C-alpha cells in the first residue's frame, strides 16, 4: 500500500495521518529476554538478525544497565545486515566433510582484497573503500565503477526494485564525486513460460518480474538521461522466486585527490528528496529468506524512485567539489549509515527535526533509517555553506 493500490470502481485517495510521530526514541525491553523472547522481538520489528547476534545485543545492554532504544536496535540491525556487513562474503567457509578433510577457507571478501592487493595494478586508484571503485587508465581522468544487486526488492516490487537499483548505483558514483555517464544491467529471471501450477506460493510470475524490471530500468535511466551501454538477460529456473538484478554505473572526473574529510566544525548537510516510509529497513530486508509472506511484510522496504530529483542533485554537486570535505550517499540504512560512516573519526551531532519529511507522523527511527536514491550527505566547512545553498537554490534542490 505504500507503493500502489487498486480496486474495483472508484478508489478513494489516501488520507495521510496528520498525527505527529513520537518525538523521542522509545525504549524497547531487551534485558532479561530468553531466546524465545529475542526471536519474538526479531520478528516483531523485522530485524532479520540471527539468534547469536540478538544475544550479543542483549548482553551488551545488560552490561550497560539500561534498555535499548528503537533507534539503536534498528541501527544495529541495518549495520549487521547482509547488504551492509556482507556476512556471507566475510564468513569463514568450513570444509568439514569435504574431499580434503576438515579445514577452513579464507572468506571470499578477504580473497578478493588479497587478490587486488597482490596484483597491485597501477591504474587502480581506490578499491574496497568509499562508494565506488576508482581507476585511472588515462592520466588526468579517473573513472568510477560501481555495480550491485537489487534482487530482493525486485522480487517484491519489480518496477520499483529495478528502478531504485539503477538509481542507487548512479548515486554511489555521485557519492565519490564523479559525474555519472552510463549504466549497465545484467538481469536474470525464471522461465517466462513457467506454468502457473509450478509457481511457488507468494512469488510473482517470472514474466511479470521480467516486464516490471525492464520497465523500471528503462524508466530511471531515460528520465535521468543516462544510456545503458552494456548488459544481458538470462533465464534459469534458479531465479524463479528471486531474480538477479545486477545494476552498474560508470562515472568520470578530472583526476584529483579523494576527499579526506570531514573535519571538526564541518556542517552535516543533507541534499535532495524528502524522507518518507518507503525505503525503511531496505538493508535489513536483504538478510531475509524469501518466502510466501515476504511481499506482505517488506513492501515498504522498496523506495519510490524520483530520477528527476537525482538529476538535479547531479547538477548541484558536480562542479562543487571544492565546497565540501566529504561526501557519501544516503543509501541502505539512510542517515544512520551515511552519517555513521562519514563521522566515524570525528563524531557528529544530528538534529532529526531538521530533516525534510514527505508527510507528518514519522518516528525518529524512521527518519534515521529511511533510504533514498535521491539524497546525499556532505560535510561542508562553515565558510562554504552559503555557496552550497546558492547552488541548491539555483537547481531547485532541498538542503538541510
PDB file of C-alpha atoms in Angstrom, residues 125 135-143 252-256:
ATOM      1  CA  UNK A 125      43.292   4.466  -7.600  1.00  0.00           C
ATOM      2  CA  UNK A 135      40.605   3.694 -11.812  1.00  0.00           C
ATOM      3  CA  UNK A 136      42.787   5.913 -13.996  1.00  0.00           C
ATOM      4  CA  UNK A 137      43.595   4.488 -17.432  1.00  0.00           C
ATOM      5  CA  UNK A 138      44.448   7.892 -18.924  1.00  0.00           C
ATOM      6  CA  UNK A 139      46.383  10.444 -16.920  1.00  0.00           C
ATOM      7  CA  UNK A 140      44.161  13.329 -15.905  1.00  0.00           C
ATOM      8  CA  UNK A 141      40.834  11.449 -15.947  1.00  0.00           C
ATOM      9  CA  UNK A 142      39.524   8.988 -13.389  1.00  0.00           C
ATOM     10  CA  UNK A 143      36.675   6.540 -13.888  1.00  0.00           C
ATOM     11  CA  UNK A 252      34.172  10.238 -14.836  1.00  0.00           C
ATOM     12  CA  UNK A 253      36.016  13.108 -13.171  1.00  0.00           C
ATOM     13  CA  UNK A 254      39.234  15.077 -13.565  1.00  0.00           C
ATOM     14  CA  UNK A 255      41.983  13.423 -11.548  1.00  0.00           C
ATOM     15  CA  UNK A 256      42.067  14.868  -8.056  1.00  0.00           C
TER      16      UNK A 256
END
